[in-house]
XYZ file of C-alpha atoms in Angstrom:
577
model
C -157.368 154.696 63.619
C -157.767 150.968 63.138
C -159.169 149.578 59.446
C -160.053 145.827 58.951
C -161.389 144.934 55.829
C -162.380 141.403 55.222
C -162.709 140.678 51.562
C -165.946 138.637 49.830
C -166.050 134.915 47.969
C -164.274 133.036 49.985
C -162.642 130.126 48.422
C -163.826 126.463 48.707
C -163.349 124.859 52.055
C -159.867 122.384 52.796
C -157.613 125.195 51.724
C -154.232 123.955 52.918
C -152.233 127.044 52.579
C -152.380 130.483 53.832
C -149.607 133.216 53.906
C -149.469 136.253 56.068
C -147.408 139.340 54.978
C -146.298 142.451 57.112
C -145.258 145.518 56.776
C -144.034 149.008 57.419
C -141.542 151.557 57.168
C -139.375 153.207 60.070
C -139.079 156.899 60.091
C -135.555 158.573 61.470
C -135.644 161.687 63.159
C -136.564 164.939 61.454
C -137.478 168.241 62.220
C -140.705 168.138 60.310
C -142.170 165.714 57.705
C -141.149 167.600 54.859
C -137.442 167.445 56.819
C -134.685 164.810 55.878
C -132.480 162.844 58.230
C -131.021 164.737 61.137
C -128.124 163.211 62.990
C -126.591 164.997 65.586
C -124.647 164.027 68.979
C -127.117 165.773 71.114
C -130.216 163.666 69.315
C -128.285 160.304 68.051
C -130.592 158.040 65.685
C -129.101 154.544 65.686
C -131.713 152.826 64.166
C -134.508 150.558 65.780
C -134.944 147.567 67.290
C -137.946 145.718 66.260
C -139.735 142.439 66.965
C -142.862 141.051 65.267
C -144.529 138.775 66.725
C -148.400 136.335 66.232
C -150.270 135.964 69.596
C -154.015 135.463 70.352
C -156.628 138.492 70.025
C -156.409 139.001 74.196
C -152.627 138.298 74.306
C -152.714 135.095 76.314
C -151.338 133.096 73.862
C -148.235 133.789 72.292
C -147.919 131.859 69.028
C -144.739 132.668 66.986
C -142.187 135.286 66.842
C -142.241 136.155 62.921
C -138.506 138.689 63.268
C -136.576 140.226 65.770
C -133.578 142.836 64.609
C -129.672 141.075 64.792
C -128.689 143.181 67.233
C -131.473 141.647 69.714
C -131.354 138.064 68.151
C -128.356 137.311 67.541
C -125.631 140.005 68.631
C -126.937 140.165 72.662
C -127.744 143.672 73.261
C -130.018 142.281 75.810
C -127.809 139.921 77.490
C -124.650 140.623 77.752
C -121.983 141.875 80.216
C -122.266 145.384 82.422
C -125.224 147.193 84.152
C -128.389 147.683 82.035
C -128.443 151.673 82.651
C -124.970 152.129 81.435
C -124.899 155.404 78.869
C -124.454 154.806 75.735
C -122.837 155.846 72.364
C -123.013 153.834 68.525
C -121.653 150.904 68.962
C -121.343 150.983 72.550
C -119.996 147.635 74.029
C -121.682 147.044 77.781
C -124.425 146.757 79.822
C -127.549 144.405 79.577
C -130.606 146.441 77.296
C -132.658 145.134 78.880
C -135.376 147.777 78.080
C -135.269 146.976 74.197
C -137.856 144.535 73.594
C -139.423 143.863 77.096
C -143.081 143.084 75.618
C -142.218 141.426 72.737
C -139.640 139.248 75.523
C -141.666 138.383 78.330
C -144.956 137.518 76.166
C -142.037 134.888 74.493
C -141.565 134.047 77.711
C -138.234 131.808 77.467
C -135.476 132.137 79.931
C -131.691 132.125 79.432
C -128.970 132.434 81.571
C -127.440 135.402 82.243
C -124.243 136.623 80.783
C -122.057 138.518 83.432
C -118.610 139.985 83.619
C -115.892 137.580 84.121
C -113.999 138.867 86.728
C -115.071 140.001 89.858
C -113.667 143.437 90.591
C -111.768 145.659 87.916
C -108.270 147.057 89.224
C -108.407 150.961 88.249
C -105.750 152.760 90.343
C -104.918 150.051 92.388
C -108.571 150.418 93.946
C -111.386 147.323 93.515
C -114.413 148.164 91.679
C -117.523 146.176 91.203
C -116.858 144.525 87.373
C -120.417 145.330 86.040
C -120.336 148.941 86.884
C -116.856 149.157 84.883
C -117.000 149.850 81.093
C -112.566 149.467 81.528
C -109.376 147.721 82.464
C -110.345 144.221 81.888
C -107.526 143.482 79.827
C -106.297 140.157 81.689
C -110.216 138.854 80.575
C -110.311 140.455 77.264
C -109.744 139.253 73.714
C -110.727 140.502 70.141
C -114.084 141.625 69.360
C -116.281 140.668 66.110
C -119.019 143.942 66.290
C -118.828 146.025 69.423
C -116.465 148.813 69.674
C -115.611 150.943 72.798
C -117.491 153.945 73.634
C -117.053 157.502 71.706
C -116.580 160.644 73.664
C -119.052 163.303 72.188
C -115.986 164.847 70.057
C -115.127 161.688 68.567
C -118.351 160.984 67.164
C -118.413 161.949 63.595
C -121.619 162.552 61.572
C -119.572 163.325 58.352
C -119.061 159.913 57.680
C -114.998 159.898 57.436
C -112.593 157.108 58.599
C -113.120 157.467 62.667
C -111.158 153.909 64.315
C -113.301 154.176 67.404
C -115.885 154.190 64.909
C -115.060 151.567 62.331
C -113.328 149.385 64.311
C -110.469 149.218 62.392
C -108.059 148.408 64.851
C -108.319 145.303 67.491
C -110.840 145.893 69.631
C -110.462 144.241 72.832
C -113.544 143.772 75.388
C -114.858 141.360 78.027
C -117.449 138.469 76.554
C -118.386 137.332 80.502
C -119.581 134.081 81.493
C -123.083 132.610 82.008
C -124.615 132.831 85.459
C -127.578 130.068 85.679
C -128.899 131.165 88.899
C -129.561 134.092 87.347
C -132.083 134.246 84.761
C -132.946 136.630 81.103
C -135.542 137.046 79.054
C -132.762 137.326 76.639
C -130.629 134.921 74.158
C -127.054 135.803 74.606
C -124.993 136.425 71.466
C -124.705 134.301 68.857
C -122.004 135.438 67.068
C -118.753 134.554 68.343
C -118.248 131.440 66.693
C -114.239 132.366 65.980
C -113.836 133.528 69.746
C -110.650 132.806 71.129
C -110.937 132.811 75.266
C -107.926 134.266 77.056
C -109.278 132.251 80.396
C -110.502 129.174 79.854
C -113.924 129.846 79.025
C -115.824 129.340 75.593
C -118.185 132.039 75.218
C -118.909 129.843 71.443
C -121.306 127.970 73.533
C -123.814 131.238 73.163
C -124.480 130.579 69.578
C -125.883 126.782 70.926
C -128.232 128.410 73.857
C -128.988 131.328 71.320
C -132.283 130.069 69.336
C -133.584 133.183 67.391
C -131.206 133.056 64.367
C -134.240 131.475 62.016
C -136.089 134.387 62.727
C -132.727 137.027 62.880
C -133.306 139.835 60.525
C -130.939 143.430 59.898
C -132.194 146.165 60.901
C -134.852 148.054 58.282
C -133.027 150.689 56.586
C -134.859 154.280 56.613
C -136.945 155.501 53.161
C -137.774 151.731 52.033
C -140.881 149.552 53.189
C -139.494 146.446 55.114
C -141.986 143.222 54.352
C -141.966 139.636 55.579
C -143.975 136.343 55.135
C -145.335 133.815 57.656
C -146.728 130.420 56.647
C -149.772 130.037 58.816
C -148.872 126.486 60.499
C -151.763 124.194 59.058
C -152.660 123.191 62.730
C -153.538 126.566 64.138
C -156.750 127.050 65.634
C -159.445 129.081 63.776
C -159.872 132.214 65.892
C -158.993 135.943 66.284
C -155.277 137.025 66.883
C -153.131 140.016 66.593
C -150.043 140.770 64.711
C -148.201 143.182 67.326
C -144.635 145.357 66.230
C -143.141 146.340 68.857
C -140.373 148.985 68.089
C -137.569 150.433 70.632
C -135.184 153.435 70.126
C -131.946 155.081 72.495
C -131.785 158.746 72.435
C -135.742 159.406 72.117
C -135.744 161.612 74.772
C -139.315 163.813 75.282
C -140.045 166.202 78.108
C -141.878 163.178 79.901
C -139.000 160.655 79.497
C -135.833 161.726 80.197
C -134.490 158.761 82.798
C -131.237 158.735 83.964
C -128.241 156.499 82.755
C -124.956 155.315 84.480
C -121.815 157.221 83.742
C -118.783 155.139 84.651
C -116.157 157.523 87.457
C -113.466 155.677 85.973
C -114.043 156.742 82.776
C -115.710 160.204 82.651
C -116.366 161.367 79.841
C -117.098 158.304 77.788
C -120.358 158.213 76.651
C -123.402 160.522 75.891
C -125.904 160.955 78.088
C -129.590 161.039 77.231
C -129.911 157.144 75.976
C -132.861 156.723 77.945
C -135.601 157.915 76.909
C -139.474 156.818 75.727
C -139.969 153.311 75.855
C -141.043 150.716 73.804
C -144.163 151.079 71.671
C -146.648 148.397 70.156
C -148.491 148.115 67.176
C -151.088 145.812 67.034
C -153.357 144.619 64.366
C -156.177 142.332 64.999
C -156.705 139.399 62.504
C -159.012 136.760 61.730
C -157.258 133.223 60.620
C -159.111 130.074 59.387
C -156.351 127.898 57.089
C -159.573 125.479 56.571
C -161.691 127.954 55.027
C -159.031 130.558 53.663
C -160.723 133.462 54.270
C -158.434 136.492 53.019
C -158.042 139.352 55.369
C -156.403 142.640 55.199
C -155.798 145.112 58.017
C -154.250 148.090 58.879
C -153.202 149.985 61.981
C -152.029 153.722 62.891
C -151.960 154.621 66.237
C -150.412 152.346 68.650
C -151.818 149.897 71.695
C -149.316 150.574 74.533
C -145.724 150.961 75.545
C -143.631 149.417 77.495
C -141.471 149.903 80.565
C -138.574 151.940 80.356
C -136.083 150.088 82.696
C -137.538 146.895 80.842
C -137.881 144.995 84.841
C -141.285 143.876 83.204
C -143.296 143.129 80.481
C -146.098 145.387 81.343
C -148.318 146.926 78.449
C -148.898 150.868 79.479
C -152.020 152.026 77.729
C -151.604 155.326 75.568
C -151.666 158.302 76.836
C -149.763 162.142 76.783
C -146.404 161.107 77.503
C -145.559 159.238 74.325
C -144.840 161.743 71.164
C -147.323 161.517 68.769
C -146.486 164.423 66.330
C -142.709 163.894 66.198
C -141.217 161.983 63.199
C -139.411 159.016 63.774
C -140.266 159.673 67.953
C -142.559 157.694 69.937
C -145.661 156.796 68.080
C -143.890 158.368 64.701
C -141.353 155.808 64.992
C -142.745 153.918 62.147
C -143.882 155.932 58.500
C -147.463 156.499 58.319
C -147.752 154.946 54.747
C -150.548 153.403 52.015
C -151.094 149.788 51.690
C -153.591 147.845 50.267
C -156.231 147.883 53.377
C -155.562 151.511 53.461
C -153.418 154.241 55.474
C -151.719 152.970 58.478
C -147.749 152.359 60.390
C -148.763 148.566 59.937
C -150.119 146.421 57.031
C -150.556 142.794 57.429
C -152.495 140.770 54.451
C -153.520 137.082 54.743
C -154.086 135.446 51.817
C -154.561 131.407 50.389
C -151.923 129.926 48.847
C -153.205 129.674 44.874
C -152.504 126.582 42.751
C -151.232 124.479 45.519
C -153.037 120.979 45.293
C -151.613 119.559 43.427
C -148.435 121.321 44.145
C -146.615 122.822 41.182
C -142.527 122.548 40.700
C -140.356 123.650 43.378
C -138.689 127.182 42.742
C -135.562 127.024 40.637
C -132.667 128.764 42.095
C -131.068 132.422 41.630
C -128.661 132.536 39.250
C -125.378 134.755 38.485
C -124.977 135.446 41.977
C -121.520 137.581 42.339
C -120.773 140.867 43.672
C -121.224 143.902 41.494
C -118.601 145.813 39.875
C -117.498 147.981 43.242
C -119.675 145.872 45.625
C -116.897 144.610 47.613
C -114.719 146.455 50.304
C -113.470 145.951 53.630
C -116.660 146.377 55.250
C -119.028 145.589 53.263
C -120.479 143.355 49.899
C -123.149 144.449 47.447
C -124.073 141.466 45.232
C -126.378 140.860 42.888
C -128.127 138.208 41.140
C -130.882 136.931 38.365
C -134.139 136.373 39.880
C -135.222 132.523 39.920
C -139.103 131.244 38.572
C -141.616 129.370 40.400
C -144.336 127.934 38.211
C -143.707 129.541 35.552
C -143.877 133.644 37.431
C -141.739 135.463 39.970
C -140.453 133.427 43.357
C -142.394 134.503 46.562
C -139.741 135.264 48.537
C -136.078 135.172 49.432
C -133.821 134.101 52.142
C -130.850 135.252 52.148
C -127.619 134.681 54.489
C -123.918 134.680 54.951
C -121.481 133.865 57.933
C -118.023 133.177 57.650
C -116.194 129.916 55.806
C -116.411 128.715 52.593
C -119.859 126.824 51.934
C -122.940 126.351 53.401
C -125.567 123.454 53.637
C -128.960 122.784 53.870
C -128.238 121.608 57.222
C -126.433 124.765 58.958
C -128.052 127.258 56.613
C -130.502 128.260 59.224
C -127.689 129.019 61.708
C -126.180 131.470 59.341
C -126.986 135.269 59.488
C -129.807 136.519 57.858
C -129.334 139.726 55.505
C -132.017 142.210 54.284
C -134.963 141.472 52.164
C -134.854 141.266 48.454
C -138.350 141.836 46.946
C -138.419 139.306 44.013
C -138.977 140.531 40.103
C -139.514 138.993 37.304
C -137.359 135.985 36.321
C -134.152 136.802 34.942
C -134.156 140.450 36.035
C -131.258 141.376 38.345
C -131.628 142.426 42.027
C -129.229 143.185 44.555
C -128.875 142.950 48.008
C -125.938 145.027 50.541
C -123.911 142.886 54.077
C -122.255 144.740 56.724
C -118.754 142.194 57.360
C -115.065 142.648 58.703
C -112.156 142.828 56.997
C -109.766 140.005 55.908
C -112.310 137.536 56.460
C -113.455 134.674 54.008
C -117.312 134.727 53.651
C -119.661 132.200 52.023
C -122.912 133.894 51.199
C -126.504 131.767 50.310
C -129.757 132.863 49.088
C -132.771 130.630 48.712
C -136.137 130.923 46.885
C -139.507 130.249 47.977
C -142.568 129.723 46.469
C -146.254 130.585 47.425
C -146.917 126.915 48.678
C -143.743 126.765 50.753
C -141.649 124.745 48.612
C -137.639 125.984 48.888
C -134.787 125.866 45.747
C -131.306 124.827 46.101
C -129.186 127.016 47.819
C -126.676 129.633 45.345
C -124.019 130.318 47.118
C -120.645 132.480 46.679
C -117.634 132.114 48.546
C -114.889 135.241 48.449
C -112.653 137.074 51.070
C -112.782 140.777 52.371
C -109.703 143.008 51.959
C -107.741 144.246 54.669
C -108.583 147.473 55.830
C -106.986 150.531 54.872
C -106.070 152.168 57.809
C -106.780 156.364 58.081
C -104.212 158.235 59.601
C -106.129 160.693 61.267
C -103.002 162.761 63.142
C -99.882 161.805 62.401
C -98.884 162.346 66.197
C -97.736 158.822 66.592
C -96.183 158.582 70.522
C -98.563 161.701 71.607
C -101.675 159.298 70.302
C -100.438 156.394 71.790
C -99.101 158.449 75.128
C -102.616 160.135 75.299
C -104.871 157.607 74.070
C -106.248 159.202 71.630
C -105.772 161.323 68.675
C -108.830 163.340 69.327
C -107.288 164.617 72.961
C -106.452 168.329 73.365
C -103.251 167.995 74.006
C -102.890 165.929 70.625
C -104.684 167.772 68.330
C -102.948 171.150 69.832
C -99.596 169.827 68.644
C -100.946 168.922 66.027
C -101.824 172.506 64.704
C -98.418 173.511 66.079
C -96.791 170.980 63.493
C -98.914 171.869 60.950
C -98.544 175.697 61.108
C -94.370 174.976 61.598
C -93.771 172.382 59.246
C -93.739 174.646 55.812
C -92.111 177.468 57.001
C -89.187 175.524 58.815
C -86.642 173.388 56.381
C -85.272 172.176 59.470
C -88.188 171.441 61.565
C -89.811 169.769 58.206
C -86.729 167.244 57.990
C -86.955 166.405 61.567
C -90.869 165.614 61.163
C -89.963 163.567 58.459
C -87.357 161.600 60.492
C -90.456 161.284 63.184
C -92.719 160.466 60.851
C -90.726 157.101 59.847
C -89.749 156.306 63.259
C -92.866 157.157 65.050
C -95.356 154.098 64.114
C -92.375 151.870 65.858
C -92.535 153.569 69.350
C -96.042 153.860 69.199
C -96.674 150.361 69.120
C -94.409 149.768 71.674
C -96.331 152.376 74.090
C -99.632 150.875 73.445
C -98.141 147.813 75.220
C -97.585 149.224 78.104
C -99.233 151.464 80.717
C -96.057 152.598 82.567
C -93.916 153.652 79.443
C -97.239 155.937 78.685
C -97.483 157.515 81.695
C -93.392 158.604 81.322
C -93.918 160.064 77.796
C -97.373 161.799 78.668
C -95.094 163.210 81.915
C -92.606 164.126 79.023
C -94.797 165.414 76.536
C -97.672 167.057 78.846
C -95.403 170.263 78.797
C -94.826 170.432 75.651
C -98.828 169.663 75.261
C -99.583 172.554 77.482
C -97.250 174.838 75.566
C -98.866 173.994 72.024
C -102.793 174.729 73.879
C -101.274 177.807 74.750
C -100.110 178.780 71.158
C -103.129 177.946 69.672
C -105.068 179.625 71.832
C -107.330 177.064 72.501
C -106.584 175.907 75.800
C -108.959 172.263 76.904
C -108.774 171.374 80.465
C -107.741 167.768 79.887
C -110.595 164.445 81.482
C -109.268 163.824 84.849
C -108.088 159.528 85.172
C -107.778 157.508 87.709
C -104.384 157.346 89.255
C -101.740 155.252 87.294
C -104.188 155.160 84.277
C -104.993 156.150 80.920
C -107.876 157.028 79.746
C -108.064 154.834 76.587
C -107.496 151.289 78.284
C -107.142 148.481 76.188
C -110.176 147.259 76.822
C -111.736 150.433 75.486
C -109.267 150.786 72.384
């Protein structure tokens, strides 16, 4: 269903100022609509990717992209080192996605060079393997990592929410940031991120942010049961004529009986992973839109069903017209990917409004800035700041809209502001009521945080900014099993978590065998560290402990046939920890 509604009494001709607004609501997956939230490791929901983009009614002119979602602008989930069809898991660290936003990147149409694995071959058992088709042992080209962390096996992923490391990233993180190929082209920006990188080799992956050129337009992903919105100034130069405003929205794990692809799982690493991350493609929305900036004719528009979808492997940017295999009935699946909501040109997934610009000729004051900006009584922790602030005026009434953004340092300018990253939307209120706004960060970093107003004509404040520093993390200690989690590479292995329960059912019924856990328990950490150092002192403890391991499986009558690994290695390589 399609509704266009173009409103009456147009204003007098040489308007100068016109504003287009957007927007819509993702929907997670749920059993039903009357359902909440389901997240489980056989149907993962990580969230969507999303670009919005202007282009002309037949699509042969692509005008401006309006947002694409951080981890497609700026963090390189489409360029980035390791095969495309890689499986997947949250946070997963390689392979080139290059199925997220293939319409919305080959109607943009700019090329990049792509970002491949550094090294040529990965050593795993003393064997040579092709680098791209290895998710591990890259340690000689690795070095810490700002955002990705190394892939879950399906027991380690925890829908609870407690303190998981694989998960949180607590610990360094080591992976491989690659090395641009030019003769080999993308349709996507590599990261932009990894300003603080440190290269191990030689190489200065920092050069991304330069070649990356979405960050003006980088938003965070739109949380689930709130309307996202955003605002375009229509350029004053645009020609009259009919265009479209086109969402196009992407998904892993969105699996239906007619898409169920297959993904790469790694030999060297079985087990890492889930299977099932390719599913249904990408989907479009697309509402069609008059503009005229000279005569300012208001439009509003609305749009329910979608135009097209993409192609899976994302090798083009081909628009598939509708049809049976995309879901249509599922929430948050396929066409239900976005809330079928109410807006002002009536029900629909997307709601765009264009509107003059009131009272700007002559134009009024500029917007004053926020003020009282400072994070709220619990708002900051290791991971993450809630702050808050007074809202600012603009002729006299509420702001039009914010900008907000934060990277780390200590101040921002007017100059690099625009390079910073962008955080959610704030819908302004009335001047001098509060509002708040939340930032994912890392720990024990120092962060300078700036949020701008604008007004309806355009015009921009001073930027408020806050400087402050995260805390350290505070590590979980999710076994206790110091050497057996360092010998076995994780504390969620079988053989780990069966002593485990042997130690736990022992220790308060045995004065002696309580002391000596004790004694361990102070002397562990030590020889723990010193076995994550080294692959060869592992291997002798797991040949120590792996009867002891088999013993405790045994007792607990739980017995786990342990993941095979390549000869002479672990299975939780540095490069994966």
């Amino acid at each position: 269903m399609l509704v266009a509604l173009v409103l009456a009494a147009p204003p007098a001709r040489a308007q100068t100022c016109m504003t287009l607004s957007y927007s819509f609501q993702p929907d997670c997956y749920r059993p039903d609509e009357g359902s909440a939230c389901v997240q489980t490791v056989d149907h993962l929901d990580l969230g969507p990717q999303i670009a919005v983009w202007i282009q002309s009614a037949d699509g042969t002119q692509f005008v401006d992209t309006l947002m694409v979602t951080n981890l497609t602008a700026v963090r390189g989930i489409g360029n980035r080192p390791g095969r495309w069809d890689f499986l997947s898991a949250p946070l997963f660290p390689y392979g080139k996605r290059q199925m997220t936003l293939p319409i919305w990147a080959h109607a943009r149409g700019v090329l990049y060079d792509t970002v491949f694995m550094l090294e040529p071959v990965c050593a795993v058992g003393g064997a040579g393997f092709p680098a791209e088709s290895c998710l591990g042992w890259h340690e000689p080209y690795s070095s810490t990592e700002p955002f990705y962390c190394r892939p879950l096996m399906p027991g380690e992923v925890n829908l609870a929410g407690a303190d998981i490391d694989a998960v949180s990233c607590a610990s360094v993180f080591h992976s491989e940031k690659g090395k641009l190929d030019p003769t080999t082209k993308s349709y996507y920006p590599p990261r932009g991120d990894l300003t603080t990188f440190t290269p191990v080799d030689g190489t200065d992956p920092t050069t991304y942010a330069a070649i990356n050129d979405l960050d003006a337009v980088a938003a965070a992903t739109p949380a689930y049961g709130a309307p996202y919105s955003g605002t375009w100034n229509v350029p004053l130069d645009l020609t009259p004529g009919d265009y479209a405003v086109v969402v196009e929205v992407n998904k892993e794990f969105d699996s239906n009986p007619s898409h169920m692809h297959p993904d790469y799982d790694d030999p060297n690493l079985p087990g890492y992973g889930i299977d099932g991350n390719f599913g249904q493609p990408s989907v479009i929305y697309q509402v069609p839109i008059h503009i005229d900036v000279m005569n300012g004719t208001p439009v509003q528009g609305t749009v329910s069903q979608i135009a097209g979808y993409g192609d899976w492997s994302g090798a083009t940017g081909a628009i598939n017209p509708p049809d049976a295999t995309i879901s249509t009935t599922n929430p948050g699946s396929g066409e239900g990917r976005l809330l079928q909501t109410d807006g002002s040109g009536g029900s629909g997934r997307v709601h765009v409004v264009l509107a003059p610009c009131l009272g700007c000729k002559p134009l009024p004051p500029p917007p004053t800035a926020v003020t009282a900006l400072a994070p709220t009584a619990v708002g900051l922790t290791a991971t993450q700041a809630t702050l808050s602030f007074s809202n600012a005026e603009a002729n006299g009434g509420p702001v039009s809209s914010y900008e907000i953004r934060y990277r780390p340092g200590t101040s921002v300018t007017d100059g690099d502001f625009g390079q910073a990253i962008i955080a959610q939307l704030v819908p302004p209120g009335s001047p001098g009521t509060r509002a708040s706004f939340s930032i994912p960060l890392m720990s024990n970093t120092q962060y300078v945080v700036g949020v701008r107003a604008f007004d309806g004509c355009g015009q921009r404040s001073p930027i408020a900014q806050i400087t402050f520093k995260t805390p350290a993390v505070q590590f979980t200690q999710l076994s206790g099993c110091f050497v057996a989690t360092a010998a076995w590479g994780s504390a969620m292995g079988p053989e780990v978590s069966a002593m485990r329960r042997v130690r736990d059912r022992l220790r308060p019924t045995s004065v002696l065998f309580a002391a000596a856990t004790d004694i361990y328990y102070r002397s562990g950490p030590a020889a723990a560290d010193v076995l994550r150092r080294s692959n060869t002192a592992r291997a002798v403890v797991r040949r120590f402990l792996g009867p002891l391991g088999a013993v405790a499986q045994m007792a607990t009558e739980r017995a786990i046939a342990p993941v095979s690994e390549p000869a002479g290695r672990t299975p939780g390589p540095r490069s994966l920890q």
